[in-house]
PDB file of N, CA and C in Angstrom:
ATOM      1  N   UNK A   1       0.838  -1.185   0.000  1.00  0.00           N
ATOM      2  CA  UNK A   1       0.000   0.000   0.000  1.00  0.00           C
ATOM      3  C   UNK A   1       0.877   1.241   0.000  1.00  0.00           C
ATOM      4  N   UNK A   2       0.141   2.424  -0.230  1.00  0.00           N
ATOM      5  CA  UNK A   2       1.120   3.885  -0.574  1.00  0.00           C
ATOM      6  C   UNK A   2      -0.247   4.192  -0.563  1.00  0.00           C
ATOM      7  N   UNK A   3       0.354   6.125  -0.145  1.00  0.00           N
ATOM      8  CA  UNK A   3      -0.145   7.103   0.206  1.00  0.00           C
ATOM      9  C   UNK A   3       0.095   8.167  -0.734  1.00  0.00           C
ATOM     10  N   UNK A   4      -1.073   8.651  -1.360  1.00  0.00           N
ATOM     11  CA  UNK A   4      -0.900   9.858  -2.152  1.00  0.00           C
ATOM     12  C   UNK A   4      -1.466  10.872  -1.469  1.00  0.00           C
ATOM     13  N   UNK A   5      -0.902  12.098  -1.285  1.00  0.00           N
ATOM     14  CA  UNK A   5      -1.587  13.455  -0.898  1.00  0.00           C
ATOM     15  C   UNK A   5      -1.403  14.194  -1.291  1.00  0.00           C
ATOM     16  N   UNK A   6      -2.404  14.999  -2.070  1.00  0.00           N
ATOM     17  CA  UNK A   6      -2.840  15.989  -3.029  1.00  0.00           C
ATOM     18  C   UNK A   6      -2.098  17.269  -2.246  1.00  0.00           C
ATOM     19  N   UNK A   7      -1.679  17.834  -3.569  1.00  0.00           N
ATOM     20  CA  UNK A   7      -0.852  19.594  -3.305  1.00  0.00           C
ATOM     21  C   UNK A   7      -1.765  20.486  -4.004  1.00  0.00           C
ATOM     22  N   UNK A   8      -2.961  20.113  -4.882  1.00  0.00           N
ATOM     23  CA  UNK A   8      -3.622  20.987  -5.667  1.00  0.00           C
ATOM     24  C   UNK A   8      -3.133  21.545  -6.905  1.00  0.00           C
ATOM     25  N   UNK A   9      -1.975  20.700  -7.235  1.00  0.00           N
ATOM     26  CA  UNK A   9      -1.301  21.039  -8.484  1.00  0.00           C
ATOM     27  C   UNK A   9      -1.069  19.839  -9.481  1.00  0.00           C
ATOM     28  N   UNK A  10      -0.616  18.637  -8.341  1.00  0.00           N
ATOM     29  CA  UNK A  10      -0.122  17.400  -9.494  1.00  0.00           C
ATOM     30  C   UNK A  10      -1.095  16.783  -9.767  1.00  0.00           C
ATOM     31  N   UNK A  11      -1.310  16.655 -11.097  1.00  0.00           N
ATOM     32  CA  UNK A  11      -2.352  15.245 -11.634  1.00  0.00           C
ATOM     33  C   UNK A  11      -1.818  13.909 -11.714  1.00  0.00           C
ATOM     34  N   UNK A  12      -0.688  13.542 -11.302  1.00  0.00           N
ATOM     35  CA  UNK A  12       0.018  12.106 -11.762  1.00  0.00           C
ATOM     36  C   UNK A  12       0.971  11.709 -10.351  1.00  0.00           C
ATOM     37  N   UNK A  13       0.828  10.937 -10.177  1.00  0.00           N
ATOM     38  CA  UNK A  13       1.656  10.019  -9.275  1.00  0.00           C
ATOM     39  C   UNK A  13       2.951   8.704  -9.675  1.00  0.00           C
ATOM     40  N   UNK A  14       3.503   8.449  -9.615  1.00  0.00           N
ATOM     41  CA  UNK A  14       4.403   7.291  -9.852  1.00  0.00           C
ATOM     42  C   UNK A  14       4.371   6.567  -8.221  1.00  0.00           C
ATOM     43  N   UNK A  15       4.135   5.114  -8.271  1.00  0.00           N
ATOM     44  CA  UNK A  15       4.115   4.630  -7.131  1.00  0.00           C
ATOM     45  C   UNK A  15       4.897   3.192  -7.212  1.00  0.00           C
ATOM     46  N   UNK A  16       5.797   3.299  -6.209  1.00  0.00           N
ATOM     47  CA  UNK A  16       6.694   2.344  -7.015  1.00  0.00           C
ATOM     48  C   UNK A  16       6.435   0.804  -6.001  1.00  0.00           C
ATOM     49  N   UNK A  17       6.549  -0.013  -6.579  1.00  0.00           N
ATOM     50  CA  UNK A  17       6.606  -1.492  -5.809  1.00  0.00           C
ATOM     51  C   UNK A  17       7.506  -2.332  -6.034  1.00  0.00           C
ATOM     52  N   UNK A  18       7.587  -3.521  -5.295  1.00  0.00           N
ATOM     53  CA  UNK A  18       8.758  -4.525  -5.853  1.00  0.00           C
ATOM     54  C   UNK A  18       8.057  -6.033  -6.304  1.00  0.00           C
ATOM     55  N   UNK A  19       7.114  -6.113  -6.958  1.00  0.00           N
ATOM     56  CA  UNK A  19       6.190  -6.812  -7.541  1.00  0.00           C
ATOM     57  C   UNK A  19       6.752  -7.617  -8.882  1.00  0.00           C
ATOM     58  N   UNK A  20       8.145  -6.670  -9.719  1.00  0.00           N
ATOM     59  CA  UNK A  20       8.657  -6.922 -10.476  1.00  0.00           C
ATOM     60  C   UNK A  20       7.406  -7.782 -11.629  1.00  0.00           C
ATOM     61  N   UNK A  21       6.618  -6.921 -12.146  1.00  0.00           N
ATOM     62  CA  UNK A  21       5.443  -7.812 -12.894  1.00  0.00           C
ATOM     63  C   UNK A  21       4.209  -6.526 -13.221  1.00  0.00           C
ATOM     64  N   UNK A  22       4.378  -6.851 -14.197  1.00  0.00           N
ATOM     65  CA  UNK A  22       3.022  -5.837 -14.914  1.00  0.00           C
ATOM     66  C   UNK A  22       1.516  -5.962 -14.702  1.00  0.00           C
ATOM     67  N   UNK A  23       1.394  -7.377 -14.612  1.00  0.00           N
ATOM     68  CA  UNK A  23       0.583  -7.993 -13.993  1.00  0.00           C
ATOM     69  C   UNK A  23      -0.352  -7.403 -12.438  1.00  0.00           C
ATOM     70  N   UNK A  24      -0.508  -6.339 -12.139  1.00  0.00           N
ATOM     71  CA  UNK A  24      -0.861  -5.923 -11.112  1.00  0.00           C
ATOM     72  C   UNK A  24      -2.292  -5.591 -11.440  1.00  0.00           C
ATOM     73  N   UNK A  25      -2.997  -5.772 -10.079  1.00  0.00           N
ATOM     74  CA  UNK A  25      -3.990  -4.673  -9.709  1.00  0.00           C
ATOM     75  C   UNK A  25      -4.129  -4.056  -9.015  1.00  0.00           C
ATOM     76  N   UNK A  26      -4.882  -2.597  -9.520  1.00  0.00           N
ATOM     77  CA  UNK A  26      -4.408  -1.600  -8.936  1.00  0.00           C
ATOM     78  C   UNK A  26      -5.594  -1.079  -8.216  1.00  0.00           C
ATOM     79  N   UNK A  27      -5.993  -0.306  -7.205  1.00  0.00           N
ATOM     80  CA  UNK A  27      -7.655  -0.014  -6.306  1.00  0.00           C
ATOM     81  C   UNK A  27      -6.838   1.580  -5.601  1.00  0.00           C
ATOM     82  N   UNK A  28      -7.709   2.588  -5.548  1.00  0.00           N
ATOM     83  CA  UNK A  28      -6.826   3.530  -5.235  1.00  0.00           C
ATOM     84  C   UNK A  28      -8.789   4.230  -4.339  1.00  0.00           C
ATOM     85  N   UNK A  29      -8.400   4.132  -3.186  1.00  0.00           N
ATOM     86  CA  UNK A  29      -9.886   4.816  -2.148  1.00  0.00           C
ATOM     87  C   UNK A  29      -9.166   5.794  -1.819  1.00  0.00           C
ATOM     88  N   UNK A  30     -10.522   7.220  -1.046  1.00  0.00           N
ATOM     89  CA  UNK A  30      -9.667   8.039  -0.503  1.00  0.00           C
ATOM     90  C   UNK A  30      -9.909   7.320   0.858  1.00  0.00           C
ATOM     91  N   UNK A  31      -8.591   8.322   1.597  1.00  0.00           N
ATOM     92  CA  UNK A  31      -8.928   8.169   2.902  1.00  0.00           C
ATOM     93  C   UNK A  31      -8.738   9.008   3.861  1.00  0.00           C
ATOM     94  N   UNK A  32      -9.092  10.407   3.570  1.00  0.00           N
ATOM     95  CA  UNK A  32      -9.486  11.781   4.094  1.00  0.00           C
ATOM     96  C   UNK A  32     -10.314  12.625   3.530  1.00  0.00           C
ATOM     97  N   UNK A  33     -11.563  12.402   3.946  1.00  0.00           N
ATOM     98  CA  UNK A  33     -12.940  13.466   3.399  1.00  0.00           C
ATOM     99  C   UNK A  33     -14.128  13.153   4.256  1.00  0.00           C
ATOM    100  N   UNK A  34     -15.064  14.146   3.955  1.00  0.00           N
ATOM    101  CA  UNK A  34     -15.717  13.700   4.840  1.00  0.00           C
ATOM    102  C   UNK A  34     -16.793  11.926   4.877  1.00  0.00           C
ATOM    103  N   UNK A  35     -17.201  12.163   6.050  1.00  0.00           N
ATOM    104  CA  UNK A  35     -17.602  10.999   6.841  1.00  0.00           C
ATOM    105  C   UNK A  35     -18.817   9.883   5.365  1.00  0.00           C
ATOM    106  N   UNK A  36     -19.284  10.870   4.594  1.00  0.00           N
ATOM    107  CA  UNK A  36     -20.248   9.764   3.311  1.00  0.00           C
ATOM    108  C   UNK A  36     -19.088   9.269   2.511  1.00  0.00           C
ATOM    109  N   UNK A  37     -18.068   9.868   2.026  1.00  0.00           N
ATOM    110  CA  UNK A  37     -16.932   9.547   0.981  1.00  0.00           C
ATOM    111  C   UNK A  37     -15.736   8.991   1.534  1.00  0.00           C
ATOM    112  N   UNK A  38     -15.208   8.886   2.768  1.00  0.00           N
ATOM    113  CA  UNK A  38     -14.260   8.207   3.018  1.00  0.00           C
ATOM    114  C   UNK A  38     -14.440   7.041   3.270  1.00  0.00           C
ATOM    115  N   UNK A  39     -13.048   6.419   2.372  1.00  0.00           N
ATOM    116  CA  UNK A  39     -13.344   5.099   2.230  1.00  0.00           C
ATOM    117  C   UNK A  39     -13.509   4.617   1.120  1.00  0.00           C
ATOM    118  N   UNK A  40     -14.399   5.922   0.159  1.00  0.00           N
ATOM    119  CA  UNK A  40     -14.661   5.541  -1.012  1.00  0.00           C
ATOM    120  C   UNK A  40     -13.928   5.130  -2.133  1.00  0.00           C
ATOM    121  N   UNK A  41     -13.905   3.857  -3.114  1.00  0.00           N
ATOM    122  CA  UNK A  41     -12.837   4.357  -4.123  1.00  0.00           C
ATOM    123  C   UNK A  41     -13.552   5.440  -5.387  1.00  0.00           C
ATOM    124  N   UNK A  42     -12.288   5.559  -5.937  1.00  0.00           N
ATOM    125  CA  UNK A  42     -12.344   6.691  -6.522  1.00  0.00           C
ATOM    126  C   UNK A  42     -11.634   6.435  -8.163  1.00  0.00           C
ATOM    127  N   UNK A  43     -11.938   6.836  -9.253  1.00  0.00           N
ATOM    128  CA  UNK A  43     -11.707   6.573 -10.553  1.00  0.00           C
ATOM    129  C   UNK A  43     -10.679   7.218 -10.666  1.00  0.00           C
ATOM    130  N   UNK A  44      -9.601   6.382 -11.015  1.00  0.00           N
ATOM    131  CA  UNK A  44      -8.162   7.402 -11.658  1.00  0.00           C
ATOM    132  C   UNK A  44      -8.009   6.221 -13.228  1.00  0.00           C
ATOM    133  N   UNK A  45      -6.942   7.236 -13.780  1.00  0.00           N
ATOM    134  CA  UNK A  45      -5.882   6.480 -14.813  1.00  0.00           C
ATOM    135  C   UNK A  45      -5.573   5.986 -14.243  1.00  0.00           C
ATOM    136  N   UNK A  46      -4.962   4.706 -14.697  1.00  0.00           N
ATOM    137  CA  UNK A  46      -3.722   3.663 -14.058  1.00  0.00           C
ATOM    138  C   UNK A  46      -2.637   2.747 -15.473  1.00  0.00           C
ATOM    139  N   UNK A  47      -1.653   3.467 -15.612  1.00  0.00           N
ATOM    140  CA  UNK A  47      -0.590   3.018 -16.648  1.00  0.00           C
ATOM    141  C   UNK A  47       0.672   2.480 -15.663  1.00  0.00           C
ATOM    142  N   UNK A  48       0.462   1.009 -16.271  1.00  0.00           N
ATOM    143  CA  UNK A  48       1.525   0.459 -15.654  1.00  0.00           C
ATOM    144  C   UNK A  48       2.742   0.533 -15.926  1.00  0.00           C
ATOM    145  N   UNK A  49       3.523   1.618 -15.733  1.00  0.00           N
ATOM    146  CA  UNK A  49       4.624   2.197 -16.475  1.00  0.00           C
ATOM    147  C   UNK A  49       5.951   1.208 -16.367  1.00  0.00           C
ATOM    148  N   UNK A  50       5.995   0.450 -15.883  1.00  0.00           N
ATOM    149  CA  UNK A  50       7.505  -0.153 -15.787  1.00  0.00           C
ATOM    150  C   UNK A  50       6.957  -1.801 -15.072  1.00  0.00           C
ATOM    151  N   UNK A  51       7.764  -2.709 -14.648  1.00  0.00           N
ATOM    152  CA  UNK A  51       7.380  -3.820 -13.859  1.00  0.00           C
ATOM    153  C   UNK A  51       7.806  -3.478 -12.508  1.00  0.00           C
ATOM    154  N   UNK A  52       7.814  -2.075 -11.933  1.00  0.00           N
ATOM    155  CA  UNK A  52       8.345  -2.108 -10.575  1.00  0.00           C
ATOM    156  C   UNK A  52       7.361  -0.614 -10.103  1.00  0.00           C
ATOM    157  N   UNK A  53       6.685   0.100 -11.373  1.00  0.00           N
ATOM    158  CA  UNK A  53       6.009   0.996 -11.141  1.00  0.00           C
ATOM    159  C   UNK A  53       4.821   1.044 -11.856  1.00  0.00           C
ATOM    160  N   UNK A  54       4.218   1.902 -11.176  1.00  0.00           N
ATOM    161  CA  UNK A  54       2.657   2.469 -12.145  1.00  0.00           C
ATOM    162  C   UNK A  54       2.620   3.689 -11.858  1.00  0.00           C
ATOM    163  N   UNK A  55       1.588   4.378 -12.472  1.00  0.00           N
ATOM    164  CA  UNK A  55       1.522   5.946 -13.073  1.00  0.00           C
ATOM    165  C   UNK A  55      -0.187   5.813 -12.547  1.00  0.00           C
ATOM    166  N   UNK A  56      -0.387   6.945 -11.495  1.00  0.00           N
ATOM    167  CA  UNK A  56      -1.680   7.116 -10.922  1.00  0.00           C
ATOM    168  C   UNK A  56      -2.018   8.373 -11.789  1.00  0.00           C
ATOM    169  N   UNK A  57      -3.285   8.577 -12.293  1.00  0.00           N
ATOM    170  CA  UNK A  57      -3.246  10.071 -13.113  1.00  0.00           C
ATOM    171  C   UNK A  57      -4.481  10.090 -12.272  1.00  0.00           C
ATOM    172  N   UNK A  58      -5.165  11.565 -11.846  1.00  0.00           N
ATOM    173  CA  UNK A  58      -6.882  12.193 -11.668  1.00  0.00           C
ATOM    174  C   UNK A  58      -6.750  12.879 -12.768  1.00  0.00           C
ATOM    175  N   UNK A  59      -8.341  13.441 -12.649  1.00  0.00           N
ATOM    176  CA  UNK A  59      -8.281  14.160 -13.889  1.00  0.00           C
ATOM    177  C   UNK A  59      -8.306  15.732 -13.610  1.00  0.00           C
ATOM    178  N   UNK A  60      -8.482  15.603 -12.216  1.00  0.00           N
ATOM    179  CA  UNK A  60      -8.281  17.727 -11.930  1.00  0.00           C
ATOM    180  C   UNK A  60      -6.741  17.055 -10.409  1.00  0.00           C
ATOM    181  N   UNK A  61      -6.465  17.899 -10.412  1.00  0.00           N
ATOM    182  CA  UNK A  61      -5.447  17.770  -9.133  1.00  0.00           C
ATOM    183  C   UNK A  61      -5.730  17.437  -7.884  1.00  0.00           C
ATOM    184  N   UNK A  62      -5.638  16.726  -6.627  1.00  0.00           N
ATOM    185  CA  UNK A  62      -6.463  16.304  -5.545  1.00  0.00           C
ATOM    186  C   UNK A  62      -6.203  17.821  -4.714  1.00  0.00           C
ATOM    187  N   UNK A  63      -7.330  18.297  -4.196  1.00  0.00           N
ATOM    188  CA  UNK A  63      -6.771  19.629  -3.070  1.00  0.00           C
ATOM    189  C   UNK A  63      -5.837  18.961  -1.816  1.00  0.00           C
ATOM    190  N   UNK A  64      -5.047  20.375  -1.334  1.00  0.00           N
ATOM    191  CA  UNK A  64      -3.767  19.678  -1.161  1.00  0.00           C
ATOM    192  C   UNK A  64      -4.040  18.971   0.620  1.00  0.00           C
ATOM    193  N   UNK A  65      -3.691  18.454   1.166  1.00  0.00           N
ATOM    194  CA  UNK A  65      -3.695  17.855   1.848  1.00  0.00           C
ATOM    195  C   UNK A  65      -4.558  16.464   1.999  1.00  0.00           C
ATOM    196  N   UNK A  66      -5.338  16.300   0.804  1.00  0.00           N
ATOM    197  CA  UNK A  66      -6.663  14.882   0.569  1.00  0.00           C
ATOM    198  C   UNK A  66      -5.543  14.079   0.534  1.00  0.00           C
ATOM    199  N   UNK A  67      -5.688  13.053   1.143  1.00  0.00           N
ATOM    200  CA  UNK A  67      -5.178  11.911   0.669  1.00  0.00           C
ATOM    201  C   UNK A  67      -5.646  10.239   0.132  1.00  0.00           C
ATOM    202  N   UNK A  68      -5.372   9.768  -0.414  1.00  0.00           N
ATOM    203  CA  UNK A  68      -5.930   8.440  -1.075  1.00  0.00           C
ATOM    204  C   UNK A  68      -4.628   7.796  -1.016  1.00  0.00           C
ATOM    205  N   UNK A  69      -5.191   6.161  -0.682  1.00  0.00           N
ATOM    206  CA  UNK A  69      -4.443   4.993  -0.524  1.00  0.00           C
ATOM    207  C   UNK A  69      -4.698   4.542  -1.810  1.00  0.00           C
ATOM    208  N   UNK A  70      -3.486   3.614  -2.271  1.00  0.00           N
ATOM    209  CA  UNK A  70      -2.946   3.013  -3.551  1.00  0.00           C
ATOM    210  C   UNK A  70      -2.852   1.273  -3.096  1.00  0.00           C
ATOM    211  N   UNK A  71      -3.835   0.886  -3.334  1.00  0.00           N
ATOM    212  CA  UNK A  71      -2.823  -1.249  -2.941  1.00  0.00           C
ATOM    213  C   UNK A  71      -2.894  -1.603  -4.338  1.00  0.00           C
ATOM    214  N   UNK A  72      -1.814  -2.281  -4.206  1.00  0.00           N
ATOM    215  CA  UNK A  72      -1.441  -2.768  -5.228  1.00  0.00           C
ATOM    216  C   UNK A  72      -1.423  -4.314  -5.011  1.00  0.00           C
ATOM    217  N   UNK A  73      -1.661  -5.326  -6.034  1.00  0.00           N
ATOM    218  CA  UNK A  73      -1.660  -6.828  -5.370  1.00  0.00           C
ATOM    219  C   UNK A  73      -1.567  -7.004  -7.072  1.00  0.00           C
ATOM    220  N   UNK A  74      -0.436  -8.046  -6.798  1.00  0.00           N
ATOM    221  CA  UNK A  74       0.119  -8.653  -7.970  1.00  0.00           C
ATOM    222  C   UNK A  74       1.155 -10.100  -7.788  1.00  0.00           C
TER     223      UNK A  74
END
C-alpha cells in the first residue's frame, strides 16, 4: 500500500513497488474526506509504467492535503 496526498497542483503520481510484474492490480480509495466519501474508491488512470512501477493520473489535481491509498496486489 502507498499514500498519495494531493498539493492541488499534481495530476500524476508514480508509485513504485517490488512486484517486479506488470501484472498488477491496482484499487486507489480516498482516505481523508468527509464521513459519506471516506473510504470511497475513486476513478483514476492507471498506466503500468515499468514492472516495478505504475503511473496514478486524476483528472483535476487532488486539493492539497486529501489523501488516497494506492494497494497494489500482484
Amino acid at each position: 500500500t502507498y499514500t498519495i496526498t494531493g498539493d492541488s497542483a499534481s495530476t500524476s503520481f508514480v508509485v513504485n513497488h517490488t512486484l517486479n510484474t506488470r501484472d498488477v492490480t491496482v484499487q486507489v480509495y480516498q482516505n481523508t474526506a468527509t464521513p459519506d466519501t471516506q473510504y470511497a474508491e475513486v476513478e483514476v488512470d492507471i498506466v503500468r509504467t515499468t514492472a516495478s512501477a505504475v503511473t496514478i493520473s486524476f483528472a483535476s489535481a487532488p486539493t492539497s492535503g486529501d489523501a488516497y491509498r494506492v494497494v497494489i496486489v500482484g
